[in-house]
CSV table of C-alpha atoms in Angstrom, one decimal:
chain,number,residue,atom,x,y,z
A,30,MET,CA,-70.5,-228.5,-50.0
A,31,THR,CA,-73.7,-230.5,-47.6
A,32,GLU,CA,-72.6,-228.8,-44.1
A,33,ARG,CA,-72.3,-225.4,-46.4
A,34,LEU,CA,-75.6,-225.6,-47.5
A,35,ASP,CA,-76.9,-227.1,-44.0
A,36,ARG,CA,-75.7,-223.1,-42.5
A,37,ALA,CA,-76.5,-221.2,-45.7
A,38,ARG,CA,-80.3,-222.9,-45.0
A,39,LEU,CA,-79.9,-222.2,-41.1
A,40,LEU,CA,-79.1,-218.6,-41.9
A,41,ALA,CA,-82.0,-218.2,-44.4
A,42,GLY,CA,-84.7,-219.5,-42.2
A,43,GLN,CA,-83.7,-217.2,-39.4
A,44,ASN,CA,-83.6,-214.3,-41.2
A,45,GLY,CA,-87.0,-215.3,-43.0
A,46,ILE,CA,-86.7,-215.8,-46.4
A,47,ASP,CA,-88.1,-218.8,-47.9
A,48,ALA,CA,-86.1,-219.4,-51.0
A,49,LEU,CA,-82.1,-219.1,-51.7
A,50,LEU,CA,-81.2,-218.5,-55.6
A,51,VAL,CA,-77.5,-218.4,-56.5
A,52,THR,CA,-76.1,-218.1,-59.9
A,53,PRO,CA,-72.8,-218.9,-61.3
A,54,GLY,CA,-70.1,-217.0,-60.0
A,55,ALA,CA,-67.9,-217.1,-55.9
A,56,ASP,CA,-71.3,-217.6,-53.9
A,57,LEU,CA,-72.5,-220.8,-56.7
A,58,ARG,CA,-68.7,-222.5,-56.4
A,59,TYR,CA,-68.2,-222.3,-52.7
A,60,LEU,CA,-71.4,-223.6,-52.2
A,61,THR,CA,-71.4,-226.8,-55.2
A,62,GLY,CA,-68.3,-226.5,-55.9
A,63,TYR,CA,-69.0,-226.1,-59.2
A,64,ALA,CA,-67.2,-222.9,-61.4
A,65,ALA,CA,-70.7,-222.7,-63.1
A,66,LYS,CA,-69.4,-220.0,-66.8
A,67,PRO,CA,-71.5,-217.7,-66.5
A,68,LEU,CA,-73.9,-218.3,-70.0
A,69,GLU,CA,-76.8,-217.3,-71.4
A,70,ARG,CA,-78.2,-220.4,-70.2
A,71,LEU,CA,-79.5,-220.4,-66.7
A,72,THR,CA,-78.0,-222.0,-64.6
A,73,CYS,CA,-79.4,-221.2,-61.0
A,74,LEU,CA,-78.5,-223.1,-57.4
A,75,VAL,CA,-82.3,-223.1,-55.3
A,76,VAL,CA,-82.2,-223.3,-51.7
A,77,THR,CA,-85.3,-223.9,-49.2
A,78,GLN,CA,-85.9,-225.4,-45.9
A,79,ARG,CA,-87.0,-228.8,-48.3
A,80,GLY,CA,-83.9,-229.0,-49.1
A,81,SER,CA,-81.0,-227.8,-52.2
A,82,HIS,CA,-81.4,-228.1,-56.0
A,83,LEU,CA,-79.5,-227.6,-59.4
A,84,VAL,CA,-80.7,-226.2,-62.2
A,85,VAL,CA,-78.6,-226.9,-65.0
A,86,PRO,CA,-79.1,-226.6,-68.9
A,87,GLY,CA,-79.0,-229.8,-70.0
A,88,LEU,CA,-75.7,-229.5,-72.4
A,89,GLU,CA,-74.3,-228.6,-68.5
A,90,ARG,CA,-74.6,-232.2,-66.6
A,91,ALA,CA,-71.8,-233.8,-67.2
A,92,ALA,CA,-69.7,-230.6,-66.0
A,93,ALA,CA,-71.5,-230.1,-62.8
A,94,GLU,CA,-71.7,-234.2,-61.9
A,95,ALA,CA,-67.1,-233.9,-62.9
A,96,ALA,CA,-67.2,-230.8,-60.4
A,97,GLY,CA,-69.2,-233.1,-57.4
A,98,VAL,CA,-71.9,-231.9,-57.2
A,99,THR,CA,-74.5,-234.1,-55.3
A,100,MET,CA,-77.4,-232.6,-55.0
A,101,PRO,CA,-80.0,-233.0,-57.0
A,102,ILE,CA,-79.7,-231.5,-60.5
A,103,VAL,CA,-83.0,-230.7,-62.2
A,104,THR,CA,-81.5,-229.8,-66.1
A,105,TRP,CA,-83.7,-228.2,-68.5
A,106,SER,CA,-84.0,-227.8,-72.2
A,107,GLU,CA,-84.3,-225.4,-75.2
A,108,LEU,CA,-87.9,-225.8,-75.1
A,109,ASP,CA,-88.5,-225.5,-71.6
A,110,ASP,CA,-88.7,-222.2,-69.5
A,111,PRO,CA,-86.0,-222.5,-66.8
A,112,PHE,CA,-87.7,-219.7,-64.6
A,113,ALA,CA,-90.7,-221.4,-64.3
A,114,LEU,CA,-88.8,-224.8,-63.1
A,115,VAL,CA,-86.6,-222.3,-60.6
A,116,ALA,CA,-89.9,-221.1,-59.8
A,117,GLU,CA,-91.5,-224.2,-59.4
A,118,LEU,CA,-88.5,-226.0,-56.8
A,119,THR,CA,-89.3,-222.8,-54.8
A,120,GLY,CA,-92.9,-224.2,-54.0
A,121,SER,CA,-94.8,-221.2,-51.7
A,122,ALA,CA,-91.7,-219.2,-51.1
A,123,SER,CA,-93.0,-216.1,-49.7
A,124,VAL,CA,-89.2,-213.8,-49.6
A,125,VAL,CA,-87.1,-214.3,-52.3
A,126,ALA,CA,-83.0,-213.5,-51.5
A,127,VAL,CA,-80.8,-213.3,-54.8
A,128,ASP,CA,-77.4,-213.9,-54.9
A,129,ASP,CA,-75.9,-209.7,-54.7
A,130,GLN,CA,-73.8,-210.8,-59.1
A,131,MET,CA,-77.1,-212.0,-60.1
A,132,TRP,CA,-77.6,-210.6,-63.6
A,133,ALA,CA,-80.4,-208.2,-63.9
A,134,SER,CA,-82.5,-209.8,-66.5
A,135,ARG,CA,-82.6,-212.6,-65.2
A,136,VAL,CA,-83.7,-211.5,-62.0
A,137,PHE,CA,-86.4,-209.6,-63.6
A,138,ALA,CA,-87.0,-212.9,-65.3
A,139,LEU,CA,-87.8,-214.3,-61.8
A,140,GLN,CA,-89.7,-211.8,-60.4
A,141,GLU,CA,-92.5,-212.1,-63.2
A,142,ALA,CA,-92.2,-216.3,-62.8
A,143,MET,CA,-93.4,-215.4,-59.2
A,144,PRO,CA,-95.7,-212.9,-59.3
A,145,GLU,CA,-96.5,-213.3,-55.7
A,146,ALA,CA,-93.2,-213.3,-53.6
A,147,GLY,CA,-91.0,-210.8,-52.5
A,148,PHE,CA,-87.1,-210.3,-54.0
A,149,VAL,CA,-84.8,-209.3,-51.4
A,150,LEU,CA,-80.8,-209.7,-52.0
A,151,GLY,CA,-78.7,-213.1,-50.6
A,152,GLY,CA,-75.2,-211.6,-50.5
A,153,GLN,CA,-74.8,-211.0,-47.4
A,154,LEU,CA,-76.6,-214.4,-45.9
A,155,VAL,CA,-73.7,-216.0,-47.9
A,156,SER,CA,-71.1,-213.6,-47.3
A,157,ALA,CA,-71.2,-214.7,-43.4
A,158,LEU,CA,-70.2,-218.1,-44.1
A,159,ARG,CA,-67.4,-217.2,-47.1
A,160,THR,CA,-65.8,-214.1,-43.9
A,161,VAL,CA,-64.9,-216.8,-41.5
A,162,LYS,CA,-62.4,-219.5,-43.9
A,163,GLU,CA,-62.4,-223.6,-43.3
A,164,PRO,CA,-58.6,-224.6,-42.3
A,165,ALA,CA,-58.8,-225.7,-45.8
A,166,GLU,CA,-58.9,-222.2,-47.5
A,167,VAL,CA,-56.8,-221.0,-45.2
A,168,ASP,CA,-54.4,-223.4,-46.9
A,169,ALA,CA,-55.3,-223.1,-49.8
A,170,LEU,CA,-55.3,-218.8,-49.5
A,171,ARG,CA,-51.4,-220.3,-48.2
A,172,ASP,CA,-50.7,-222.3,-51.1
A,173,ALA,CA,-51.9,-219.0,-53.5
A,174,GLY,CA,-49.9,-216.6,-50.7
A,175,ALA,CA,-46.4,-219.1,-51.5
A,176,ALA,CA,-47.2,-218.8,-54.7
A,177,ILE,CA,-46.7,-214.8,-55.7
A,178,ASP,CA,-43.9,-214.5,-53.1
A,179,ARG,CA,-42.3,-216.7,-55.4
A,180,VAL,CA,-43.0,-214.4,-58.7
A,181,HIS,CA,-42.0,-211.3,-56.5
A,182,ALA,CA,-38.6,-213.3,-55.9
A,183,ARG,CA,-37.8,-213.3,-59.6
A,184,MET,CA,-39.3,-209.8,-60.4
A,185,GLY,CA,-35.1,-209.2,-61.4
A,186,GLU,CA,-35.2,-211.4,-64.5
A,187,TRP,CA,-38.0,-208.6,-65.5
A,188,LEU,CA,-37.8,-205.2,-64.1
A,189,ARG,CA,-34.5,-203.0,-65.3
A,190,PRO,CA,-34.2,-199.9,-66.7
A,191,GLY,CA,-35.8,-199.5,-71.3
A,192,ARG,CA,-38.0,-201.9,-70.3
A,193,THR,CA,-42.0,-200.4,-71.0
A,194,GLU,CA,-44.5,-201.1,-67.8
A,195,ARG,CA,-45.8,-203.8,-70.3
A,196,GLU,CA,-43.2,-205.7,-71.1
A,197,VAL,CA,-42.8,-206.4,-67.3
A,198,GLY,CA,-46.5,-207.2,-66.8
A,199,SER,CA,-45.9,-209.7,-70.0
A,200,ASP,CA,-43.4,-211.6,-67.6
A,201,ILE,CA,-45.1,-211.0,-64.1
A,202,ALA,CA,-48.2,-213.0,-66.2
A,203,ARG,CA,-47.2,-215.9,-67.5
A,204,ALA,CA,-44.4,-216.3,-64.6
A,205,ILE,CA,-47.5,-216.6,-61.8
A,206,VAL,CA,-49.2,-219.0,-63.3
A,207,GLU,CA,-45.6,-220.8,-63.7
A,208,GLU,CA,-45.4,-220.7,-60.5
A,209,GLY,CA,-48.3,-222.4,-59.1
A,210,HIS,CA,-51.5,-220.6,-60.4
A,211,GLU,CA,-54.7,-221.3,-62.8
A,212,GLN,CA,-55.3,-218.0,-63.9
A,213,VAL,CA,-53.9,-214.4,-63.9
A,214,ASP,CA,-56.4,-212.2,-61.9
A,215,PHE,CA,-54.2,-208.9,-62.3
A,216,VAL,CA,-50.6,-207.2,-62.4
A,217,ILE,CA,-50.1,-203.0,-62.0
A,218,VAL,CA,-46.6,-202.8,-62.3
A,219,GLY,CA,-45.9,-198.1,-62.2
A,220,SER,CA,-42.8,-197.0,-62.5
A,221,GLY,CA,-42.6,-193.1,-61.4
A,222,PRO,CA,-45.6,-190.9,-61.8
A,223,ASN,CA,-48.2,-193.9,-62.7
A,224,GLY,CA,-47.1,-195.5,-59.1
A,225,ALA,CA,-49.3,-192.8,-57.7
A,226,SER,CA,-52.6,-193.9,-59.4
A,227,PRO,CA,-53.1,-197.2,-57.4
A,228,HIS,CA,-55.1,-199.0,-59.7
A,229,HIS,CA,-53.3,-197.6,-62.8
A,230,GLU,CA,-51.9,-201.9,-64.0
A,231,VAL,CA,-49.2,-201.2,-67.2
A,232,SER,CA,-48.7,-198.4,-70.0
A,233,ASP,CA,-46.2,-198.6,-72.2
A,234,ARG,CA,-44.0,-196.1,-70.4
A,235,VAL,CA,-40.4,-196.9,-70.1
A,236,ILE,CA,-39.1,-197.7,-67.0
A,237,GLY,CA,-36.5,-195.4,-65.9
A,238,ALA,CA,-33.8,-195.9,-63.9
A,239,GLY,CA,-33.7,-194.9,-60.0
A,240,GLU,CA,-37.2,-195.1,-59.7
A,241,PRO,CA,-39.7,-196.2,-58.3
A,242,VAL,CA,-42.1,-199.1,-59.2
A,243,VAL,CA,-45.1,-200.0,-58.2
A,244,VAL,CA,-45.5,-203.9,-58.0
A,245,ASP,CA,-49.5,-205.0,-58.1
A,246,ILE,CA,-49.6,-209.2,-58.4
A,247,GLY,CA,-52.2,-212.0,-58.0
A,248,GLY,CA,-54.2,-214.5,-60.0
A,249,THR,CA,-56.2,-217.8,-58.6
A,250,ASN,CA,-55.0,-220.9,-58.4
A,251,ALA,CA,-56.6,-224.5,-58.8
A,252,ALA,CA,-58.3,-224.9,-55.9
A,253,GLY,CA,-60.3,-221.9,-56.4
A,254,TYR,CA,-58.7,-219.0,-54.2
A,255,CYS,CA,-57.0,-215.8,-54.8
A,256,SER,CA,-53.0,-214.3,-54.1
A,257,ASP,CA,-53.0,-210.6,-54.1
A,258,SER,CA,-49.4,-208.9,-52.9
A,259,THR,CA,-48.0,-205.2,-53.7
A,260,ARG,CA,-44.7,-204.8,-53.1
A,261,ASN,CA,-41.7,-201.7,-54.5
A,262,TYR,CA,-39.0,-201.7,-55.8
A,263,VAL,CA,-36.1,-199.0,-57.5
A,264,ALA,CA,-33.5,-201.0,-61.0
A,265,GLY,CA,-30.9,-198.4,-62.1
A,266,GLY,CA,-29.7,-196.1,-60.2
A,267,GLU,CA,-30.5,-194.7,-56.7
A,268,PRO,CA,-34.6,-192.8,-56.4
A,269,ASP,CA,-35.2,-189.8,-54.7
A,270,PRO,CA,-34.6,-188.9,-51.5
A,271,GLY,CA,-38.0,-186.9,-50.4
A,272,TYR,CA,-39.6,-191.3,-52.4
A,273,LEU,CA,-37.5,-192.6,-49.5
A,274,ALA,CA,-38.6,-190.9,-46.4
A,275,MET,CA,-42.1,-191.8,-47.4
A,276,LEU,CA,-41.7,-195.5,-47.7
A,277,GLU,CA,-40.4,-195.3,-44.6
A,278,VAL,CA,-43.3,-194.2,-43.3
A,279,LEU,CA,-45.2,-196.1,-45.2
A,280,GLN,CA,-42.8,-199.6,-44.3
A,281,ARG,CA,-44.2,-198.0,-40.0
A,282,ALA,CA,-47.7,-198.2,-40.3
A,283,GLN,CA,-47.9,-201.2,-41.7
A,284,GLN,CA,-46.4,-203.3,-39.8
A,285,ALA,CA,-48.1,-201.1,-37.0
A,286,GLN,CA,-50.8,-202.8,-38.7
A,287,LEU,CA,-49.9,-206.2,-38.4
A,288,GLU,CA,-49.0,-205.9,-35.5
A,289,TYR,CA,-52.2,-204.7,-34.1
A,290,ALA,CA,-54.5,-207.1,-35.8
A,291,ARG,CA,-56.2,-209.1,-34.0
A,292,PRO,CA,-59.5,-211.4,-33.2
A,293,GLY,CA,-62.1,-208.7,-31.5
A,294,VAL,CA,-60.9,-204.9,-32.9
A,295,THR,CA,-63.0,-204.1,-34.9
A,296,ALA,CA,-62.3,-203.5,-39.3
A,297,GLU,CA,-62.5,-200.2,-38.8
A,298,SER,CA,-59.5,-199.9,-35.5
A,299,VAL,CA,-57.2,-201.7,-37.9
A,300,ASP,CA,-57.6,-199.2,-40.9
A,301,ALA,CA,-56.6,-196.4,-38.2
A,302,VAL,CA,-54.2,-196.8,-36.6
A,303,GLY,CA,-51.7,-196.9,-40.2
A,304,ARG,CA,-54.1,-193.8,-40.9
A,305,ARG,CA,-52.7,-192.3,-38.0
A,306,ILE,CA,-49.5,-193.2,-38.0
A,307,ILE,CA,-49.2,-191.5,-42.3
A,308,ALA,CA,-51.3,-188.2,-41.2
A,309,ASP,CA,-48.6,-188.2,-37.7
A,310,ALA,CA,-46.1,-187.8,-40.7
A,311,GLY,CA,-47.6,-185.0,-42.6
A,312,TYR,CA,-49.6,-187.5,-46.3
A,313,GLY,CA,-52.4,-187.7,-43.9
A,314,ASP,CA,-54.3,-187.0,-47.7
A,315,ARG,CA,-52.4,-188.7,-50.0
A,316,PHE,CA,-53.5,-192.0,-48.1
A,317,ILE,CA,-56.8,-192.3,-50.5
A,318,HIS,CA,-57.9,-196.2,-50.0
A,319,ARG,CA,-59.0,-198.3,-47.7
A,320,THR,CA,-56.3,-200.1,-45.6
A,321,GLY,CA,-57.4,-204.1,-46.9
A,322,HIS,CA,-59.8,-206.3,-48.5
A,323,GLY,CA,-61.3,-209.8,-47.7
A,324,ILE,CA,-59.7,-212.1,-50.0
A,325,GLY,CA,-60.4,-215.8,-51.4
A,326,GLN,CA,-62.2,-216.8,-54.1
A,327,GLU,CA,-62.5,-213.6,-55.1
A,328,THR,CA,-59.9,-211.1,-54.5
A,329,HIS,CA,-62.3,-208.7,-53.1
A,330,GLU,CA,-64.7,-209.4,-50.7
A,331,GLU,CA,-65.4,-209.2,-46.8
A,332,PRO,CA,-64.6,-207.8,-44.1
A,333,TYR,CA,-63.3,-204.8,-45.3
A,334,ILE,CA,-60.6,-202.6,-43.3
A,335,VAL,CA,-62.2,-199.6,-43.9
A,336,GLU,CA,-63.9,-196.2,-41.6
A,337,GLY,CA,-67.0,-197.3,-41.2
A,338,ASN,CA,-66.8,-201.1,-40.2
A,339,ASP,CA,-67.2,-201.6,-37.1
A,340,LEU,CA,-67.1,-205.2,-37.9
A,341,GLU,CA,-65.2,-207.2,-34.7
A,342,LEU,CA,-62.1,-209.5,-36.4
A,343,GLU,CA,-62.5,-213.6,-35.1
A,344,PRO,CA,-60.1,-216.6,-36.1
A,345,GLY,CA,-60.2,-217.4,-39.6
A,346,MET,CA,-61.1,-214.2,-41.4
A,347,ALA,CA,-58.3,-213.2,-44.0
A,348,PHE,CA,-58.0,-209.5,-45.7
A,349,SER,CA,-54.8,-207.2,-47.0
A,350,ILE,CA,-52.8,-204.7,-45.1
A,351,GLU,CA,-52.7,-203.0,-47.6
A,352,PRO,CA,-51.5,-199.0,-46.6
A,353,GLY,CA,-50.2,-196.3,-49.3
A,354,ILE,CA,-48.9,-193.3,-50.2
A,355,TYR,CA,-50.0,-191.3,-53.6
A,356,VAL,CA,-48.0,-188.0,-54.5
A,357,GLU,CA,-49.7,-187.4,-58.6
A,358,GLY,CA,-47.0,-187.0,-60.6
A,359,GLN,CA,-44.3,-188.5,-58.1
A,360,TRP,CA,-44.4,-192.1,-56.9
A,361,GLY,CA,-46.4,-194.1,-55.2
A,362,ALA,CA,-45.8,-197.3,-52.7
A,363,ARG,CA,-48.0,-198.9,-51.0
A,364,ILE,CA,-47.0,-202.2,-49.1
A,365,GLU,CA,-49.5,-204.9,-49.1
A,366,ASP,CA,-49.6,-208.3,-47.2
A,367,ILE,CA,-52.9,-210.6,-46.7
A,368,VAL,CA,-53.6,-212.5,-43.7
A,369,VAL,CA,-55.2,-214.6,-42.1
A,370,CYS,CA,-56.5,-213.5,-38.9
A,371,THR,CA,-55.4,-216.3,-34.6
A,372,GLU,CA,-56.3,-217.2,-32.4
A,373,ASP,CA,-53.5,-214.2,-30.5
A,374,GLY,CA,-53.6,-212.1,-34.3
A,375,VAL,CA,-52.7,-212.4,-37.0
A,376,GLU,CA,-50.4,-215.3,-39.7
A,377,VAL,CA,-48.7,-212.6,-42.5
A,378,LEU,CA,-48.7,-215.3,-45.5
A,379,ASN,CA,-47.1,-213.3,-47.7
A,380,ASN,CA,-43.1,-213.6,-46.6
A,381,THR,CA,-41.5,-211.8,-49.4
A,382,PRO,CA,-39.8,-208.0,-48.1
A,383,HIS,CA,-40.8,-205.3,-47.1
A,384,HIS,CA,-38.4,-202.8,-47.6
A,385,LEU,CA,-37.1,-201.0,-51.0
A,386,VAL,CA,-36.2,-204.2,-53.6
A,387,ARG,CA,-33.3,-202.5,-55.7
A,388,LEU,CA,-32.9,-204.6,-57.8
């Protein structure tokens, strides 16, 4: 963590930032190892050119120490003003950067405590560090990917005609924890027309025989890293030929993106490769979201694989490749793998079948 803080301090200086303030969330965990709870009492990392301090309520000191925080921990009691304490630690900072997810009430309180300082967003500064994963982070993502693969491999235990999406989703959620995650982040079971809604989640709809089902699931492991994988299923019958033709196009598009992605190409060009195949097949207006998102301590983070993002991929960047085709009122399909950019391509972290799985 010391190296990460040093890099954050260096980047802050290079960007004219005198103090970086980070409250509970993925950025704080990344920089300190402490997964602090977002409580009403202020916890705040203060990074200046002189050093780093973690400001915590007195009753949270033990938790911070148990998490392995090695920097000076500054505590405050119920009668103290924690915002004044943070202001004191920033010294005479003229430019203060705050994390992108800091509560507005805290931003206003800090501005009141430091009326002479200018405030800017600091999310891009920390994101620049988090975007390229260290080897240990890649190992953690591999572990998460293997764990969610094990859940997909068990889908035949739960997904069958006559059950509701909610019933299947509950079984999947339990398995996500059983197979190696500390928490369930999301479960999407979209049957028939519900599969045409990319973020459907679950409902009381009964799954019918031969209906396509989109299953998109993910969780967070003990190391704090996320999984995210989508596969397509059918149980108890044969799906419509139109769906099968659509899915074949989607498979070709996703495979082309997997083969194309490598260091030096832009994020938007990966999106364009698959989008072109889908559009040429007549489904262009049915691919309604970006190709992918970065992943790490959050399910969605930089880099985003989308038109307009000219960021060049680098070894260590981790992201999803998940094109989808959605026909409102009928069905949808999405194929999603997490990949890590290597020196000459990508390592795919999800290894369950990409084709339609018949149960």
